[in-house]
mmCIF file with all atom_site columns, C-alpha atoms and ligand atoms in Angstrom:
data_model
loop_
_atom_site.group_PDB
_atom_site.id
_atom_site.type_symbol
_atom_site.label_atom_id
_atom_site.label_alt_id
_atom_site.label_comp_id
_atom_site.label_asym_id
_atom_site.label_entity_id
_atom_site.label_seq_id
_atom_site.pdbx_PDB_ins_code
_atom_site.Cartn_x
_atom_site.Cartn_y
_atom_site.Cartn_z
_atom_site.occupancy
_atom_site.B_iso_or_equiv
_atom_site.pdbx_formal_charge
_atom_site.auth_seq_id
_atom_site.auth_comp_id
_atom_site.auth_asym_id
_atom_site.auth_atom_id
_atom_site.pdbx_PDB_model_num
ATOM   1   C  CA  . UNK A 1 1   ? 174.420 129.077 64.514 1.00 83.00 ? 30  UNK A CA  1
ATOM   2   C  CA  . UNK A 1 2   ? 174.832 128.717 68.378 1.00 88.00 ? 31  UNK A CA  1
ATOM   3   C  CA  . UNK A 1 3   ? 172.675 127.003 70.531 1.00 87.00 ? 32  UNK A CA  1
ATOM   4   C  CA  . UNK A 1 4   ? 172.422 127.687 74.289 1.00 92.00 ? 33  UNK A CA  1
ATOM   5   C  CA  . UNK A 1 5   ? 173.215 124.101 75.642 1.00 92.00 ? 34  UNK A CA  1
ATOM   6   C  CA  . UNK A 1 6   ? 170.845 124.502 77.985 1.00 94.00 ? 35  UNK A CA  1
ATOM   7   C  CA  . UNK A 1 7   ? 168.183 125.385 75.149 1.00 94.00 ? 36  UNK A CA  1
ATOM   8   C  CA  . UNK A 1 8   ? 169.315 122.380 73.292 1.00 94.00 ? 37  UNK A CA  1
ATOM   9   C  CA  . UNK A 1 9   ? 168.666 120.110 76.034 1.00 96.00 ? 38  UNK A CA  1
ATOM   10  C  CA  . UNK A 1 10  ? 165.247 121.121 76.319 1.00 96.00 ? 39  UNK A CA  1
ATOM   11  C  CA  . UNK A 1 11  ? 164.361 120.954 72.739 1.00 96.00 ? 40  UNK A CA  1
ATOM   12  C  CA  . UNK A 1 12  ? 165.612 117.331 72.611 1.00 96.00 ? 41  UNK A CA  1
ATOM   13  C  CA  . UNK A 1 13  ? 164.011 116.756 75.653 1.00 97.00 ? 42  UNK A CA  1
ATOM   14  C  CA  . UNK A 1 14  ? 160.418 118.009 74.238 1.00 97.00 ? 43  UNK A CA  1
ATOM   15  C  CA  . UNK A 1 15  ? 160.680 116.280 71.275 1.00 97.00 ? 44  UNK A CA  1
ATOM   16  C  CA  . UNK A 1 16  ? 160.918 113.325 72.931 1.00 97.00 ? 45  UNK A CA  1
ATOM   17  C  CA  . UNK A 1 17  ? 157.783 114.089 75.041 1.00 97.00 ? 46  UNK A CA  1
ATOM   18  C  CA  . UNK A 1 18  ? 156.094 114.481 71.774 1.00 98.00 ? 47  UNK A CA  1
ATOM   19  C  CA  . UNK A 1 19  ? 157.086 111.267 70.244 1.00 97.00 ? 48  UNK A CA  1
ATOM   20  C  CA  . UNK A 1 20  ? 156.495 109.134 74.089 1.00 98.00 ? 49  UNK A CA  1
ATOM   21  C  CA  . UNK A 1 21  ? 152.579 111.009 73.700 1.00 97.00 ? 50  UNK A CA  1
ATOM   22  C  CA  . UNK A 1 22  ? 152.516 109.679 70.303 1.00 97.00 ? 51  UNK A CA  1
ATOM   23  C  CA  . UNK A 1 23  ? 153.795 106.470 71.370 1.00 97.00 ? 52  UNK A CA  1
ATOM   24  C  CA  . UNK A 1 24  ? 151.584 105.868 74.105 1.00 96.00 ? 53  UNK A CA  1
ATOM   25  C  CA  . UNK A 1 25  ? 148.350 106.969 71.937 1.00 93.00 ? 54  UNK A CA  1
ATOM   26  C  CA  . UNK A 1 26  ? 148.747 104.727 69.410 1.00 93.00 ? 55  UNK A CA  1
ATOM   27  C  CA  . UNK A 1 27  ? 149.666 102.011 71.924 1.00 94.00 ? 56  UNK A CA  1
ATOM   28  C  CA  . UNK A 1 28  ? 146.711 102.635 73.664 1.00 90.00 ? 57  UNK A CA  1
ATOM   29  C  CA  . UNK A 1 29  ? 144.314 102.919 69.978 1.00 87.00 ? 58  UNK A CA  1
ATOM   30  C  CA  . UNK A 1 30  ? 145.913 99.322  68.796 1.00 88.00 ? 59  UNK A CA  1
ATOM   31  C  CA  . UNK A 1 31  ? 145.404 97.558  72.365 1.00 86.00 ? 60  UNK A CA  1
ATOM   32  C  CA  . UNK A 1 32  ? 142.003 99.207  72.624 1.00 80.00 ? 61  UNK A CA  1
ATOM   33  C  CA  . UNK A 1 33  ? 141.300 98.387  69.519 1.00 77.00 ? 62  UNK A CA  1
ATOM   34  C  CA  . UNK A 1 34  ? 140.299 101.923 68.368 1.00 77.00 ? 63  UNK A CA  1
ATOM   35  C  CA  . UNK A 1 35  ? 139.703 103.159 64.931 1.00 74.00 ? 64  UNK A CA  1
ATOM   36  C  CA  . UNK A 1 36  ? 138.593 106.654 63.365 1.00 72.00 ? 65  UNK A CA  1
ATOM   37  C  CA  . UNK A 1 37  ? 135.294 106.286 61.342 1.00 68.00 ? 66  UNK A CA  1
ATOM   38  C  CA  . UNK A 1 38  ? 135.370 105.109 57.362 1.00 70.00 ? 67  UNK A CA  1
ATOM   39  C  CA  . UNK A 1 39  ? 132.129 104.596 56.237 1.00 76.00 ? 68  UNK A CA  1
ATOM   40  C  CA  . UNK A 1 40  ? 131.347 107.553 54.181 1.00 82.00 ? 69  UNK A CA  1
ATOM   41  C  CA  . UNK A 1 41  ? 127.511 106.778 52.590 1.00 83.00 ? 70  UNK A CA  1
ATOM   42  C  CA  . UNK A 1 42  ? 125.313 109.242 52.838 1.00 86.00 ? 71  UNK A CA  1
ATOM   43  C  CA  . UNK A 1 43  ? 121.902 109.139 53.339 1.00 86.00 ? 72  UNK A CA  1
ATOM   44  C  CA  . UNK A 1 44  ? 118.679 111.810 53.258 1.00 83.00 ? 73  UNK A CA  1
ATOM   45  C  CA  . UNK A 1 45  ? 117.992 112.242 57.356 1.00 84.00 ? 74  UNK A CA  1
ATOM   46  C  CA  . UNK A 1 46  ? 114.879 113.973 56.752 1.00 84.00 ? 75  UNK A CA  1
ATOM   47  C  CA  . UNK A 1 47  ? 113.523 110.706 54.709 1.00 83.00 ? 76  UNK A CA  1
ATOM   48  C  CA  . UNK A 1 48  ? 114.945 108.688 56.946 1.00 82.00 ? 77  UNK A CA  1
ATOM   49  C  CA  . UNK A 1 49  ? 111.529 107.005 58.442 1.00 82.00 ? 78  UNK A CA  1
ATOM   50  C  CA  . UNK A 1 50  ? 111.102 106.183 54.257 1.00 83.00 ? 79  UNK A CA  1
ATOM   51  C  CA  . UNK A 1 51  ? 113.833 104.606 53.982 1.00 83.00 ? 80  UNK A CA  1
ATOM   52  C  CA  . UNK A 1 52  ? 113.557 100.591 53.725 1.00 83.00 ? 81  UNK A CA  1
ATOM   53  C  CA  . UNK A 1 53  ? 116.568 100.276 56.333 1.00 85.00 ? 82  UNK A CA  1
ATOM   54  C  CA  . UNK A 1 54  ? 115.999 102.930 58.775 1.00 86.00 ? 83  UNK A CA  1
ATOM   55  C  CA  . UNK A 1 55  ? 111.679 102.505 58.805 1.00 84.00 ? 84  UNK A CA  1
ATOM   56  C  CA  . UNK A 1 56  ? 110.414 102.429 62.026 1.00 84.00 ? 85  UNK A CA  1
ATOM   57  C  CA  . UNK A 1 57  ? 109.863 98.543  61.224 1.00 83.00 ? 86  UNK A CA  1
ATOM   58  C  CA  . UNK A 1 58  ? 113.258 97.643  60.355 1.00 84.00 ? 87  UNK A CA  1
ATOM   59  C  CA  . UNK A 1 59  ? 115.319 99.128  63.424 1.00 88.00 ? 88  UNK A CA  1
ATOM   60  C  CA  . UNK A 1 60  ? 117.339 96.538  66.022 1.00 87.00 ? 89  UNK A CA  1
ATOM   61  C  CA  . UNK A 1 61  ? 119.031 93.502  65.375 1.00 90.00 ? 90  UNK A CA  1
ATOM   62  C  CA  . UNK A 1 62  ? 118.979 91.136  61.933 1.00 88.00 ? 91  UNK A CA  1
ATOM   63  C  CA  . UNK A 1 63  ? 120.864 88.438  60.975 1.00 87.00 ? 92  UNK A CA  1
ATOM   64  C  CA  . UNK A 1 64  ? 122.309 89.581  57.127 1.00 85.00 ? 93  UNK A CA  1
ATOM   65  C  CA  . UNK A 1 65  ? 121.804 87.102  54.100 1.00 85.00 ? 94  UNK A CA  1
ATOM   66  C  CA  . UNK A 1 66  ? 125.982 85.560  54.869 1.00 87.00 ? 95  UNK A CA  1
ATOM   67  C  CA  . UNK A 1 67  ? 124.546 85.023  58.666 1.00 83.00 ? 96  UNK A CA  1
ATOM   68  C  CA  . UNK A 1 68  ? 126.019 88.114  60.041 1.00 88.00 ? 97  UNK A CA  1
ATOM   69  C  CA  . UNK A 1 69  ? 124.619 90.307  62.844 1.00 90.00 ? 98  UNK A CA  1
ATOM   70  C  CA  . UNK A 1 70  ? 123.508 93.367  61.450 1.00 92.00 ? 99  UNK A CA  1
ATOM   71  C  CA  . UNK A 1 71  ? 121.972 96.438  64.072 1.00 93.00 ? 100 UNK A CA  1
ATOM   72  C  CA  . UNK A 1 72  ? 120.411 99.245  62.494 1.00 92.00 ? 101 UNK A CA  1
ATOM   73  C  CA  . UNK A 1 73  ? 119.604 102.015 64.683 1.00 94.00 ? 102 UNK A CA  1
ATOM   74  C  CA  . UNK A 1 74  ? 118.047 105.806 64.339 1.00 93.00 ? 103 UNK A CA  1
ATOM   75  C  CA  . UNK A 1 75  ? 119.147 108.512 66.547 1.00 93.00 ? 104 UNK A CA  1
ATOM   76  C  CA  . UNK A 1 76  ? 117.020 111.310 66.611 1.00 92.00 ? 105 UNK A CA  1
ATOM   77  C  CA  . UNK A 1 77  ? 115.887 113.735 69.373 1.00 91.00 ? 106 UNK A CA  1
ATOM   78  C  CA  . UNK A 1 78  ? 115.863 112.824 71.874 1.00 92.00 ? 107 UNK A CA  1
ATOM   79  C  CA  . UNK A 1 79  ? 116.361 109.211 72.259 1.00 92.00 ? 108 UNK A CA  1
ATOM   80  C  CA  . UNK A 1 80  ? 117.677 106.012 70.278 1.00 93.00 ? 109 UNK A CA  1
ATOM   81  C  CA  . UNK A 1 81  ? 116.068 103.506 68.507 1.00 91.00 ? 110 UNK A CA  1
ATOM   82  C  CA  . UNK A 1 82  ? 115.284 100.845 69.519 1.00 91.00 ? 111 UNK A CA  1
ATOM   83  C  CA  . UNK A 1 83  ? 114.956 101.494 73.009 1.00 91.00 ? 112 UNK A CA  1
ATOM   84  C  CA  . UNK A 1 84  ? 116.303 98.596  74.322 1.00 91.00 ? 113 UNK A CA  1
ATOM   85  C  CA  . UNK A 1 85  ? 118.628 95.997  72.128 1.00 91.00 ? 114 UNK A CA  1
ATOM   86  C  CA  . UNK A 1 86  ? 120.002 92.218  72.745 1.00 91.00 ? 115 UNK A CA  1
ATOM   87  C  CA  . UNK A 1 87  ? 122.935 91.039  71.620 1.00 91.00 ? 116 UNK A CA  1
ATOM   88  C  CA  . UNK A 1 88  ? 125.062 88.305  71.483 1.00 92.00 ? 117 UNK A CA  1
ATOM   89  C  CA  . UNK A 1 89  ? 128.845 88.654  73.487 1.00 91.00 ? 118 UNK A CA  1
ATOM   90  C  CA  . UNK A 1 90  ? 131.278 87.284  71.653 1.00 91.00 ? 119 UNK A CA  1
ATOM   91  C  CA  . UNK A 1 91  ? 130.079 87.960  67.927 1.00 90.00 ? 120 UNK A CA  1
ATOM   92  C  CA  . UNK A 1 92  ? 130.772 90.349  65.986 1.00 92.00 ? 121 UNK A CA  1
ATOM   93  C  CA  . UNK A 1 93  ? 128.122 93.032  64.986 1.00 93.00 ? 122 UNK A CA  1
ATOM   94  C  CA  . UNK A 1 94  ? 128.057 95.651  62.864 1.00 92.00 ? 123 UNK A CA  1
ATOM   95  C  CA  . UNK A 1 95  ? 126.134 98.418  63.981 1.00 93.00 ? 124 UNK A CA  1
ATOM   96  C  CA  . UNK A 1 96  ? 124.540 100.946 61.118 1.00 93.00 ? 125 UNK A CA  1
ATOM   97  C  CA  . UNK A 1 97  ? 123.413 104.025 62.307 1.00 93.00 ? 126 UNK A CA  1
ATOM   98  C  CA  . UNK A 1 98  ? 121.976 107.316 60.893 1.00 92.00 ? 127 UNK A CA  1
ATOM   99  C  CA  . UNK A 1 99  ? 120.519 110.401 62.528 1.00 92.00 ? 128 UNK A CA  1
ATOM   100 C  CA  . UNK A 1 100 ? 117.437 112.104 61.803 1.00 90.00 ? 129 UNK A CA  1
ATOM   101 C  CA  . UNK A 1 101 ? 117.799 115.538 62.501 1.00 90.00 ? 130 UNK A CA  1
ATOM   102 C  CA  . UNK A 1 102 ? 121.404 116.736 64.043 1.00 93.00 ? 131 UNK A CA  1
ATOM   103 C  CA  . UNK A 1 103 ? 124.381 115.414 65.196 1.00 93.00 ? 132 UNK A CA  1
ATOM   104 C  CA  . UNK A 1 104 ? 124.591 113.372 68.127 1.00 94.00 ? 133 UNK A CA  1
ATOM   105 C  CA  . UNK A 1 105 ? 127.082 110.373 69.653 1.00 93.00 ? 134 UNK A CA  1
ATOM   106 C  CA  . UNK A 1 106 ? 126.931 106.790 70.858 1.00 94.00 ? 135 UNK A CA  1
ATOM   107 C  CA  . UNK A 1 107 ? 129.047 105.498 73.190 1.00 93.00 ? 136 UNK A CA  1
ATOM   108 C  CA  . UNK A 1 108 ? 128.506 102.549 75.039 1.00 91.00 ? 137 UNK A CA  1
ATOM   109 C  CA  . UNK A 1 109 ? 129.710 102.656 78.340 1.00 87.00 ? 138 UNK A CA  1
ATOM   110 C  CA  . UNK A 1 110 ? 131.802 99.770  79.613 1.00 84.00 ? 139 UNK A CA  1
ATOM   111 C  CA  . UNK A 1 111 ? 132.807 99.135  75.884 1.00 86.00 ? 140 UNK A CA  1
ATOM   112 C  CA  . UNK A 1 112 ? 135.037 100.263 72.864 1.00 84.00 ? 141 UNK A CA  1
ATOM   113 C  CA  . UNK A 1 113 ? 131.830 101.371 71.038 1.00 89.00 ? 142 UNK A CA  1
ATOM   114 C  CA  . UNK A 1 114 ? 131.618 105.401 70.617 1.00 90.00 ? 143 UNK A CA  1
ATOM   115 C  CA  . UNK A 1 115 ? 130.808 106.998 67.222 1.00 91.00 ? 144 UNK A CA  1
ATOM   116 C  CA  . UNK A 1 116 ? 130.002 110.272 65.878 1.00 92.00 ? 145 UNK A CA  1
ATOM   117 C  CA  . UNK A 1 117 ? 126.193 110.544 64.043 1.00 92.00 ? 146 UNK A CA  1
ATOM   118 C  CA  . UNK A 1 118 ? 126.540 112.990 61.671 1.00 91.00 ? 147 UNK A CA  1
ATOM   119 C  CA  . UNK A 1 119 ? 123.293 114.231 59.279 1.00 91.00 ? 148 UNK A CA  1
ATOM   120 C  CA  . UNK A 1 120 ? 123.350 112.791 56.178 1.00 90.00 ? 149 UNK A CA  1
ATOM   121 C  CA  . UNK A 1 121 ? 125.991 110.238 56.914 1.00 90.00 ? 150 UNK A CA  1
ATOM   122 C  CA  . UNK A 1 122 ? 125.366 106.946 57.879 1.00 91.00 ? 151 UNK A CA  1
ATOM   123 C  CA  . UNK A 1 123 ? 127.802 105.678 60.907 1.00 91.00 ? 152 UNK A CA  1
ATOM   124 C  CA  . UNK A 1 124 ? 128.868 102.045 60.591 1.00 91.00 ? 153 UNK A CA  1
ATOM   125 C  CA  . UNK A 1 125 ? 130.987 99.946  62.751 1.00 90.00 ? 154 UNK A CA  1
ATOM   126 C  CA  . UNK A 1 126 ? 131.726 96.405  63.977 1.00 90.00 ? 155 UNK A CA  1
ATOM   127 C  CA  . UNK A 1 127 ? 132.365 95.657  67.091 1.00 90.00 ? 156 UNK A CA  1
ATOM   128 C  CA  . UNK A 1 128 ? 132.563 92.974  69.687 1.00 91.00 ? 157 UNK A CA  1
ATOM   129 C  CA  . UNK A 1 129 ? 131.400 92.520  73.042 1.00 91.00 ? 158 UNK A CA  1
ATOM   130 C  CA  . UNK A 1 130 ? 133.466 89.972  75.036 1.00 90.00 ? 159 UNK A CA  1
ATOM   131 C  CA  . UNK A 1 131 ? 131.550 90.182  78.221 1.00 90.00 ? 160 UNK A CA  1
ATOM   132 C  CA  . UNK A 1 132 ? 127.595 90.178  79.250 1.00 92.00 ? 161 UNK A CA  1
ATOM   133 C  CA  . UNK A 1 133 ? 125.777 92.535  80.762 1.00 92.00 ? 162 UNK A CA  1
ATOM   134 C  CA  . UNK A 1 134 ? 123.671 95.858  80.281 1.00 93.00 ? 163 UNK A CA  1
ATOM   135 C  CA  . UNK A 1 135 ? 125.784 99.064  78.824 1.00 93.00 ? 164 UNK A CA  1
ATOM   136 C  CA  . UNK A 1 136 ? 124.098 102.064 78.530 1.00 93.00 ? 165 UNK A CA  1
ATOM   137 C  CA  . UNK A 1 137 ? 124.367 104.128 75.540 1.00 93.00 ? 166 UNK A CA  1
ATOM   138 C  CA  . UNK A 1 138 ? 124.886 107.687 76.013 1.00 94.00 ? 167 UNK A CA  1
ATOM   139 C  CA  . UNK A 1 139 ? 124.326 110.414 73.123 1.00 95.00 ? 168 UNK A CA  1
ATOM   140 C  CA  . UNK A 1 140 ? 128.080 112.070 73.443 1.00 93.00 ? 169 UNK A CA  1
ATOM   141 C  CA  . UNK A 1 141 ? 127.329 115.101 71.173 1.00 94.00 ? 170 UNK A CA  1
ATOM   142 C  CA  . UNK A 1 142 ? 125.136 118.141 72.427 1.00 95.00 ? 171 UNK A CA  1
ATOM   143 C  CA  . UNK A 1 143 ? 122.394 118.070 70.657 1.00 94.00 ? 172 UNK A CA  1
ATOM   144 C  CA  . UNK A 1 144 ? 119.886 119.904 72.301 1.00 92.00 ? 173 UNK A CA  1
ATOM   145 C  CA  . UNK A 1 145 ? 118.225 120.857 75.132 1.00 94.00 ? 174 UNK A CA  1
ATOM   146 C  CA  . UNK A 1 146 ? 117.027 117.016 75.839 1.00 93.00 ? 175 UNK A CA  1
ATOM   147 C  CA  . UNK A 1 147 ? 120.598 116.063 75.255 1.00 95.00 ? 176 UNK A CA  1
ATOM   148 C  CA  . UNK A 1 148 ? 120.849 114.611 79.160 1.00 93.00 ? 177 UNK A CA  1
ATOM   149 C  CA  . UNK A 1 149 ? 118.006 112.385 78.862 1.00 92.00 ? 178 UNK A CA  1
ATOM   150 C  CA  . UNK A 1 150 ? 119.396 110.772 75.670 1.00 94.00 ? 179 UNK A CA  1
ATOM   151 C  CA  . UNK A 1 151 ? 120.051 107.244 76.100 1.00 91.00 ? 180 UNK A CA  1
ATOM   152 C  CA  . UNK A 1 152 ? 118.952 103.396 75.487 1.00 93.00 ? 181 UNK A CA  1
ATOM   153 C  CA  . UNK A 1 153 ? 120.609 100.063 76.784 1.00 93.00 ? 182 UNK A CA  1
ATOM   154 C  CA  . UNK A 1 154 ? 122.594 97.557  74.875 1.00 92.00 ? 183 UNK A CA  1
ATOM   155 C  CA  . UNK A 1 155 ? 121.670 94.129  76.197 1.00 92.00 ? 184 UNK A CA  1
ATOM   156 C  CA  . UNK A 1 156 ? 124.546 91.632  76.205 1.00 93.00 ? 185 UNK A CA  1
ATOM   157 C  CA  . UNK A 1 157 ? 123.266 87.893  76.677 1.00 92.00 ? 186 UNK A CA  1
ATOM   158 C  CA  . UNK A 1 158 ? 125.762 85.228  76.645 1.00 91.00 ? 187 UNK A CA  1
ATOM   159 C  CA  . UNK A 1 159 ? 126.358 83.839  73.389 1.00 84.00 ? 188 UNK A CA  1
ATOM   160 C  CA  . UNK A 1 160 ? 124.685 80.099  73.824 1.00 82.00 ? 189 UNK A CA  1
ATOM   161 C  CA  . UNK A 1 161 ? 121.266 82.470  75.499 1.00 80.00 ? 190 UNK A CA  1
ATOM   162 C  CA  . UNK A 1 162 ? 121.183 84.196  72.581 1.00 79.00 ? 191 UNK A CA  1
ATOM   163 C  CA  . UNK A 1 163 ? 118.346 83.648  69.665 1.00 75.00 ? 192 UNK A CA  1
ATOM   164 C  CA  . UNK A 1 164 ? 118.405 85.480  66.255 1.00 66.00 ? 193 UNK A CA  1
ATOM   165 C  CA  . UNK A 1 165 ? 114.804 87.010  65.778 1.00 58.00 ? 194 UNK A CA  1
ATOM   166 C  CA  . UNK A 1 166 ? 113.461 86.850  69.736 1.00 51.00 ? 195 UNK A CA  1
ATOM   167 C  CA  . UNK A 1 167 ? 113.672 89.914  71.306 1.00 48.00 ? 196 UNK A CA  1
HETATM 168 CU CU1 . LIG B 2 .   ? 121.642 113.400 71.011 1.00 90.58 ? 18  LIG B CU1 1
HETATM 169 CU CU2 . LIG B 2 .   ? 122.961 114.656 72.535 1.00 90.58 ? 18  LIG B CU2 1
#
C-alpha cells in the first residue's frame, strides 16, 4: 500500500500529539493527586433524613472509633449540610456524602476536592488540606433553578487550633 510521505508524516506526527495529551494528563492527575470516584454503596436518598448517618443530627465532622476524621455531609436543594464546617489542615479526612434529591457536585475551591453526588450513591473520599484558610464549596452539577446560590464553606484551622467535637 502507498503512503503519501507527506500523509505519513502527519499521522506520526498526530499520534504523537495524542500520546504527549495523554502524557501530560496523567502527569498532571498523579502530581495533583487526582482520582476517579470508587465508592459504589448505595443508599435510599429519599430516606435519607432516616438514616442514622445522614440525620439531620449526625451531619459535619466526627472523629471514627480508629481516631480518624470522618465528615458526613447531605446535599440537597439548594444548599449543603452543614453550612459551615472546620477542619483540621494537614489530616486526612474522609468526606461521606449523599444527596437527597438529584445530582449535584462539590468542589472546593482552592483544593483537590471535587466529586460528583449522584442519587442513591453515596460519594466518599479522603482528602487532605495542606494549607488554612476558608474554601468555598460550590455545587458543580446543575441542579436546578437555585443551582447559583448553592454553596457552604470548608473551614481550615491549623492543625495544633484544631479540637475534635468544638465547632
Ligand atoms: Cu446542587 Cu447545583
Amino acid at each position: 500500500m502507498h503512503v503519501d510521505a507527506t500523509e505519513r508524516k502527519w499521522v506520526i506526527l498526530s499520534f504523537l500529539m495524542a500520546f504527549l495529551m495523554i502524557a501530560i494528563l496523567s502527569a498532571f492527575a498523579i502530581k495533583q493527586n487526582i482520582q476517579p470516584p470508587s465508592n459504589v454503596e448505595t443508599i435510599d436518598s429519599v430516606g435519607l433524613h432516616l438514616t442514622e448517618e445522614f440525620g439531620e443530627d449526625n451531619l459535619g465532622l466526627k472523629v471514627a472509633d480508629d481516631g480518624s476524621l470522618v465528615a458526613t455531609m447531605v446535599a440537597m436543594r439548594y444548599g449543603f449540610y452543614p453550612q459551615d464546617m472546620k477542619v483540621p489542615a494537614n489530616t486526612p479526612i474522609k468526606f461521606r456524602i449523599a444527596s437527597a434529591d438529584v445530582l449535584h457536585g462539590v468542589h472546593t475551591a482552592g483544593t483537590n476536592m471535587n466529586t460528583m453526588v449522584v442519587p442513591g450513591y453515596v460519594s466518599e473520599l479522603t482528602t487532605t488540606f495542606p494549607r488554612p484558610g476558608t474554601f468555598p464549596m460550590f455545587c458543580n452539577e446543575y441542579c436546578g433553578l437555585g443551582h447559583d446560590y448553592m454553596w457552604s464553606r470548608l473551614i481550615v484551622v491549623p492543625k495544633d487550633e484544631f479540637k475534635p467535637g468544638g465547632e
